[in-house]
Short mmCIF file of C-alpha atoms in Angstrom, two decimals:
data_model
loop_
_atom_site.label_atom_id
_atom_site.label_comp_id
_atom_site.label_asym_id
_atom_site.label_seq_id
_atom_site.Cartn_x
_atom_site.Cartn_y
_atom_site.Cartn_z
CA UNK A 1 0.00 0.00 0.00
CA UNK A 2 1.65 3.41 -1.35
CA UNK A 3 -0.48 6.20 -0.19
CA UNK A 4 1.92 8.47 -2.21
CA UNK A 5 1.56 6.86 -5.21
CA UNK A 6 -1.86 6.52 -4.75
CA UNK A 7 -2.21 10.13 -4.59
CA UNK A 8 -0.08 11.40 -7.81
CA UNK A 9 -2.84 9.12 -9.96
CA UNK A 10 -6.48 10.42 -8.77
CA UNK A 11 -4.47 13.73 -7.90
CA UNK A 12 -2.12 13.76 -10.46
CA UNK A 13 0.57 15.83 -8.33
CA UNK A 14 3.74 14.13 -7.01
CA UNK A 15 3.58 13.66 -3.14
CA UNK A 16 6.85 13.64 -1.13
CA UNK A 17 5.79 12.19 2.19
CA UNK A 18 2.94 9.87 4.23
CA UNK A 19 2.22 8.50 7.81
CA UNK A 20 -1.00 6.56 8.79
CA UNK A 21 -3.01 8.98 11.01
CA UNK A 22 -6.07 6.82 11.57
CA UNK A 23 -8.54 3.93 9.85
CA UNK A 24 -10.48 0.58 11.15
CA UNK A 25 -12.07 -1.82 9.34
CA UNK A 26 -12.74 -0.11 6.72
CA UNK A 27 -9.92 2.06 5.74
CA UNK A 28 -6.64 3.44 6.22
CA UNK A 29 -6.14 6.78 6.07
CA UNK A 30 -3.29 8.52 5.61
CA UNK A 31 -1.26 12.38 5.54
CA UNK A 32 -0.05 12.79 2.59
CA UNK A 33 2.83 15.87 1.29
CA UNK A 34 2.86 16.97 -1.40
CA UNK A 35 5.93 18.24 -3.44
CA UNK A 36 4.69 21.81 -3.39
CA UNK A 37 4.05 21.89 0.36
CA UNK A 38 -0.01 20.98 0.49
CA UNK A 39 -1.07 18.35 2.41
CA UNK A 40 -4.08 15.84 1.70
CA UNK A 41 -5.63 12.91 3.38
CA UNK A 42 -5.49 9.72 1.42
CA UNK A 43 -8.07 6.89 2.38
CA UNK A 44 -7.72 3.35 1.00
CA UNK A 45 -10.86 1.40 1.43
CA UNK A 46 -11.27 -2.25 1.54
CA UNK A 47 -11.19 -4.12 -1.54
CA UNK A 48 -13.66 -5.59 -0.17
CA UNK A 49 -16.27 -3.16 -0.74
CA UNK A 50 -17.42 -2.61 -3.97
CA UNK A 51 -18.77 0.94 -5.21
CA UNK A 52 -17.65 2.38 -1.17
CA UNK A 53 -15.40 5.22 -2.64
CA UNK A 54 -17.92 5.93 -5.17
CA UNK A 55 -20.63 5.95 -2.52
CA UNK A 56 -18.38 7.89 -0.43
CA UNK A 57 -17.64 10.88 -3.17
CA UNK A 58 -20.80 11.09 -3.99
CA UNK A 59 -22.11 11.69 -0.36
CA UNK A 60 -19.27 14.11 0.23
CA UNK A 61 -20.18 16.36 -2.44
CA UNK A 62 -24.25 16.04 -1.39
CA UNK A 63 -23.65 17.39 1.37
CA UNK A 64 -21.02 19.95 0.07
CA UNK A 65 -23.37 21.54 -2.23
CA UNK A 66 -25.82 23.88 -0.19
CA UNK A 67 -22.34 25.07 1.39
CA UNK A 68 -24.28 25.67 4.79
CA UNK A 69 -22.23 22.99 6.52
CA UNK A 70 -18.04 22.42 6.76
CA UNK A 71 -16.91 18.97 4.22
CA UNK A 72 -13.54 18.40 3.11
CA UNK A 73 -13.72 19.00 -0.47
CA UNK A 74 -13.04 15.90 -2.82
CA UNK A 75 -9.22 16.17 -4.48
CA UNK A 76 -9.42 12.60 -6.36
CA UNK A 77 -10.44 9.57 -6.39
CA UNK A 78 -10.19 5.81 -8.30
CA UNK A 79 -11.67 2.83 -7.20
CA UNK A 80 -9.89 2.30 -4.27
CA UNK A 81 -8.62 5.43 -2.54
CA UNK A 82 -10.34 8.69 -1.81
CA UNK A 83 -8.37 12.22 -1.37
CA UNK A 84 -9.92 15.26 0.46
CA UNK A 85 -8.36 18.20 1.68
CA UNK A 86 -6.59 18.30 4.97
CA UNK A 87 -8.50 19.47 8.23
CA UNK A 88 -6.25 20.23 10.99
CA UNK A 89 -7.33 19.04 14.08
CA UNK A 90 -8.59 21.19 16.64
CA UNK A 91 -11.07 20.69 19.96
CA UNK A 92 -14.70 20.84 20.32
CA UNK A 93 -15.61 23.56 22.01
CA UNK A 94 -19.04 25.05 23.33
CA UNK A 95 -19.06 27.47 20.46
CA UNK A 96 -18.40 25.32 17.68
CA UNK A 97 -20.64 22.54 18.62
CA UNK A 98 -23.34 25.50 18.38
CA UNK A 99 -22.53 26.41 15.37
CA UNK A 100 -22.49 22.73 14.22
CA UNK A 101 -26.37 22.45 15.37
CA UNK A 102 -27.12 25.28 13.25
CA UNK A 103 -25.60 24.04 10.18
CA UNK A 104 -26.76 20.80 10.50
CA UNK A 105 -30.31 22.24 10.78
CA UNK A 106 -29.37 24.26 7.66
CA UNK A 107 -28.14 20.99 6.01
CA UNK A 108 -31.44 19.27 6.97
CA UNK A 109 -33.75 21.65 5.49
CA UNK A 110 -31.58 21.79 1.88
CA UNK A 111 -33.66 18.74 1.55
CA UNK A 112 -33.42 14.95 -0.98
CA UNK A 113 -35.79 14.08 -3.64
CA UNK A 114 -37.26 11.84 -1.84
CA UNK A 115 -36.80 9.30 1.44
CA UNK A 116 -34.17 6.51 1.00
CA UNK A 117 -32.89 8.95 -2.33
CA UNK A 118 -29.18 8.37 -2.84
CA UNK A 119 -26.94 11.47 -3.43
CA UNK A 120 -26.83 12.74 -6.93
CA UNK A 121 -24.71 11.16 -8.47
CA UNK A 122 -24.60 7.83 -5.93
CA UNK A 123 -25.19 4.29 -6.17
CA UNK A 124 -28.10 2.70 -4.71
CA UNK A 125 -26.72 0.10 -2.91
CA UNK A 126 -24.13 1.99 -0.89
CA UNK A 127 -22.55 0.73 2.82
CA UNK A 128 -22.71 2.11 6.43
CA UNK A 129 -19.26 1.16 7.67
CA UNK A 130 -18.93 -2.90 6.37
CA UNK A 131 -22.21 -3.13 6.35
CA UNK A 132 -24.49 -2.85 2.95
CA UNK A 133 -26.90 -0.23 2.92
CA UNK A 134 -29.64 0.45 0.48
CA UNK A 135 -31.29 3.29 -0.83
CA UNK A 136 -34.69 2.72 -2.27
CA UNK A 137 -36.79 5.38 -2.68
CA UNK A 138 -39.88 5.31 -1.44
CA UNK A 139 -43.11 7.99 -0.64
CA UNK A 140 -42.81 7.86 3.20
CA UNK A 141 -40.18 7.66 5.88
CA UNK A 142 -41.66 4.75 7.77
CA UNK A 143 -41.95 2.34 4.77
CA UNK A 144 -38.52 3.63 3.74
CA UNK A 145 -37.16 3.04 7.37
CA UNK A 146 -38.80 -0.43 7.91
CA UNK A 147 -38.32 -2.04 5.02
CA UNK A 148 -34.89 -0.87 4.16
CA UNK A 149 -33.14 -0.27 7.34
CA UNK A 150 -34.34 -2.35 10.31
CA UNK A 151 -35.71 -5.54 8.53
CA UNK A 152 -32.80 -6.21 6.22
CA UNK A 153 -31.03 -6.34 9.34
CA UNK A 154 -33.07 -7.99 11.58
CA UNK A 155 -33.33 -10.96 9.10
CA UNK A 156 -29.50 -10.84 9.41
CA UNK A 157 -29.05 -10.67 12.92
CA UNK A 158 -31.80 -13.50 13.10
CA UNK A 159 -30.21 -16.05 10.72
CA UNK A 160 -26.62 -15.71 11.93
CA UNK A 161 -27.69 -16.16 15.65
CA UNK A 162 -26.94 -12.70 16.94
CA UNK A 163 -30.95 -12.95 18.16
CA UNK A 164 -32.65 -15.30 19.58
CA UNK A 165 -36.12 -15.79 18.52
CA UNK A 166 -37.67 -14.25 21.12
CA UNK A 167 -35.72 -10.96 20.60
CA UNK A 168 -36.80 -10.82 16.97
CA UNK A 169 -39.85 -11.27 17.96
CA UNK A 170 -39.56 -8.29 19.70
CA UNK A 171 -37.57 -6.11 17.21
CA UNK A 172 -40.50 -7.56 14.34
CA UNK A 173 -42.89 -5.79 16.77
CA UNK A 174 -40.96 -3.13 16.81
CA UNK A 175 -40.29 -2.81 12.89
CA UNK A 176 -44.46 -3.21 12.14
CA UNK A 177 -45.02 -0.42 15.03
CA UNK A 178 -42.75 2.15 12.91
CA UNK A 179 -45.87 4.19 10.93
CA UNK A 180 -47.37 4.54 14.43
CA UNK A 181 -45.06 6.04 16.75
CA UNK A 182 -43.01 7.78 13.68
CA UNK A 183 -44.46 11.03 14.77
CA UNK A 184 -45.60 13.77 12.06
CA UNK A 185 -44.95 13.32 8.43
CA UNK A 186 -41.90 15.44 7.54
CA UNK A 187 -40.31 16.23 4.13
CA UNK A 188 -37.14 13.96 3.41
CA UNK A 189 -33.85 16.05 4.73
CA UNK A 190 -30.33 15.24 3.52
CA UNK A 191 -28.97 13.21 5.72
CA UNK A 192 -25.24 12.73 6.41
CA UNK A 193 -26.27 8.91 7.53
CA UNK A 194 -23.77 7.93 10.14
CA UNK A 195 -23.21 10.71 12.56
CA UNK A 196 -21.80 9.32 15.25
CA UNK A 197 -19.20 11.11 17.05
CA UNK A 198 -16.25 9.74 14.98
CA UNK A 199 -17.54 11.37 11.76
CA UNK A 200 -17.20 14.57 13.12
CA UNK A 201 -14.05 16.52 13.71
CA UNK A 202 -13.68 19.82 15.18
CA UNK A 203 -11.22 21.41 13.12
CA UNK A 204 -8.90 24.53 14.30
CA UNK A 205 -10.98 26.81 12.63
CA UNK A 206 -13.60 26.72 15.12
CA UNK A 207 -15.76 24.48 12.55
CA UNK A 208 -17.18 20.97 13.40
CA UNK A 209 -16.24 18.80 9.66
CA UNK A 210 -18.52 15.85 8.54
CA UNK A 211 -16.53 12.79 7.34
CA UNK A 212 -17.57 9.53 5.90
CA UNK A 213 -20.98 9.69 5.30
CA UNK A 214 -23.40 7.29 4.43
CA UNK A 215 -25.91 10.29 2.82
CA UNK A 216 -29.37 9.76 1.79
CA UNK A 217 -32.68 11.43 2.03
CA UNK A 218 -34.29 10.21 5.06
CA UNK A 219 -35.82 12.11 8.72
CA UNK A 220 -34.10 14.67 10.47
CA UNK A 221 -34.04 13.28 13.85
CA UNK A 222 -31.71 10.06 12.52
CA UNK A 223 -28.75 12.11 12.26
CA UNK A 224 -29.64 13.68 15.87
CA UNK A 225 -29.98 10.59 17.38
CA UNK A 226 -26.64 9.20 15.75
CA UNK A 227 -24.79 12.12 17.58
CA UNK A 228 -26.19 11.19 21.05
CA UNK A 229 -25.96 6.96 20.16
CA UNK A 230 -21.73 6.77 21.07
CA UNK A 231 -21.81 9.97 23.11
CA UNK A 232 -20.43 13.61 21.50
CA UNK A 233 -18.86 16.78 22.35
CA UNK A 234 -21.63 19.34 24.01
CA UNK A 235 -24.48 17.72 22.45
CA UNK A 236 -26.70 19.56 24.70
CA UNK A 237 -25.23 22.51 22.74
CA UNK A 238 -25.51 21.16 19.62
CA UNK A 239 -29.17 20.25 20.02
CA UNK A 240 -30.59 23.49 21.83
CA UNK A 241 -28.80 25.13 18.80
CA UNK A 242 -30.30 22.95 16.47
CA UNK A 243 -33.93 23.66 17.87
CA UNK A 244 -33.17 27.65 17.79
CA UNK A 245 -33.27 27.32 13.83
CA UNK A 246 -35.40 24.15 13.11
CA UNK A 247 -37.50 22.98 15.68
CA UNK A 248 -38.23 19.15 16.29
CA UNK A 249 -41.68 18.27 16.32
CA UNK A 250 -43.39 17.17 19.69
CA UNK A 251 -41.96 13.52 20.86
CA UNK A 252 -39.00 14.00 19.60
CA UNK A 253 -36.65 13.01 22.28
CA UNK A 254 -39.14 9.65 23.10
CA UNK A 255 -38.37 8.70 19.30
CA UNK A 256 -34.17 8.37 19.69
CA UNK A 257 -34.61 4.60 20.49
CA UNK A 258 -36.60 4.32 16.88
CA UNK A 259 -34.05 6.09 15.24
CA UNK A 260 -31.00 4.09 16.76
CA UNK A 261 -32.46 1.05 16.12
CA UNK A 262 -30.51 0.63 12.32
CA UNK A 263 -27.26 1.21 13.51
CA UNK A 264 -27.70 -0.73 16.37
CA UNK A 265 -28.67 -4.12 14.55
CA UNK A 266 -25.97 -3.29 12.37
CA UNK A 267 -23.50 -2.97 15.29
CA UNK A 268 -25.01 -6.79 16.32
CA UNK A 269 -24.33 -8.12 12.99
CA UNK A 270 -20.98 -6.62 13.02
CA UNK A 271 -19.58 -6.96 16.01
CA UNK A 272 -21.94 -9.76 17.71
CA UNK A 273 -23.89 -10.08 21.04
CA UNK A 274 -22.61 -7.11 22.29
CA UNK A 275 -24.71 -4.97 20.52
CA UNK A 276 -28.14 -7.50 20.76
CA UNK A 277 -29.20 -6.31 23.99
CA UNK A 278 -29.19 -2.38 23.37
CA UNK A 279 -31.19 -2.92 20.06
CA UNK A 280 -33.65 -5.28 21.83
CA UNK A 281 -34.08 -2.06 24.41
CA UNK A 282 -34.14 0.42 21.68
CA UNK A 283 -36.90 -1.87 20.13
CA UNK A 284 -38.73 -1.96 23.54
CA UNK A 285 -38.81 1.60 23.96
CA UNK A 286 -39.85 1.70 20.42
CA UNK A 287 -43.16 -0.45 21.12
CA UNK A 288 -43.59 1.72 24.43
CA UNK A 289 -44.22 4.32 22.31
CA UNK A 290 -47.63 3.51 21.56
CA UNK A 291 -48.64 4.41 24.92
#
């Protein structure tokens, strides 16, 4: 693996110098100099997952396009290495994290063609992590959510053992519940798709930057409920800032268990019975809601 040489193709500048700055089971990623001084990150993603970079480019520049919110701008690309600009590393602060609310509202309300639309440009069948993802669009979000989000999963989860038949039982309940306890209808938003913690980073310029999205057109509260799923940075901040510009719709804070529900049957496939028992509660919760 020669990030440099990687580079000077998709680039097509020479690049002097590399060191591995971060990656997991997806990628490695890389600094990269190059010969004039500039410096670029270079991310090689598994072989192993067909049409990822172009997934990946296409939900960088989705969500690049309003310009309301801070992505590293595309320098290259080929099939299996991606090469954005260079953000240089700074701390979340109180401050930033507000600002990040407000341009994720702003980000939200640029809006998709539809829920479960790709990115312009993108593939249908794209991935969340190692995990396939597909984007079929469809009139509603809870049709869109169900049927191509928690059941593909759950059917997964269910056949490789992850959980027991009583727990699918519960997370079918849970999956057939979704048009009741969805709350009100809401126009698709554009979605960066996997905003957990990691796939933000506060830069020095006082800017939160979305990274490795998994972008489609889906509800607003997902990508909320991502940010609180791992833990992040002054997400009271975030949210209260959020709600100052675009205000969530009564229920919303009952709903994060239906919204974490995806990635958390993905995390079970993934990574095993570690991950069962919080989507089992998130499905719970989810079937409370009809209370």
């Amino acid at each position: 693996m020669n990030p440099c040489a990687a580079v000077a193709d998709p680039v097509g500048v020479d690049a002097v110098d590399a060191h591995r700055i971060g990656g997991g089971s997806t990628s490695a990623i890389f600094e990269v100099e190059l010969a004039d001084g500039d410096v670029v990150v270079a991310k090689a993603l598994a072989a192993e997952l067909p049409g990822a970079t172009d997934a990946e480019v296409a939900g960088l520049r989705w969500l690049a396009e309003p310009a309301v919110a801070a992505v590293p701008a595309v320098r290259g690309h080929d099939d299996l290495w991606l090469v954005l600009d260079y953000v240089e590393p700074g701390h979340p602060t109180p401050d930033a994290a507000e600002r990040l609310g407000r341009e994720l509202a702003a980000l939200h309300a640029s809006g998709a063609p539809a829920h479960g639309a790709p990115p312009t440009g993108g593939p249908v069948r794209a991935w969340i992590g190692r995990a396939p993802m597909h984007n079929a669009t469809t009139t509603g979000w809870p049709e869109f959510y169900a049927e191509h989000r928690v059941r593909p999963y759950l059917r997964r989860a269910t056949a490789s053992g992850v959980l027991d038949q009583a727990e699918a039982t519960v997370v079918a309940r849970a999956a057939d519940a979704i048009p009741e306890v969805a709350g009100p209808a809401e126009p698709p938003a554009r979605l960066h798709g996997d905003l957990w913690s990691g796939n933000v980073q506060y830069g020095r310029n006082g800017r939160a930057w979305l990274l490795d999205p998994a972008a489609h057109g889906g509800h607003r509260e997902t990508d909320l409920a991502m940010l609180a799923l791992f833990g992040a940075p002054h997400l009271d901040r975030v949210l209260a800032a959020y709600h100052e510009v675009a205000p969530l719709p009564d229920g919303w804070a009952e709903r994060v268990p239906l919204h974490q529900l995806f990635p958390l049957l993905v995390h079970a496939v993934l990574f095993g019975r570690s991950y069962a028992g919080q989507a089992v509660r998130a499905a719970r919760d989810v079937l409370a809601l009809r209370r």
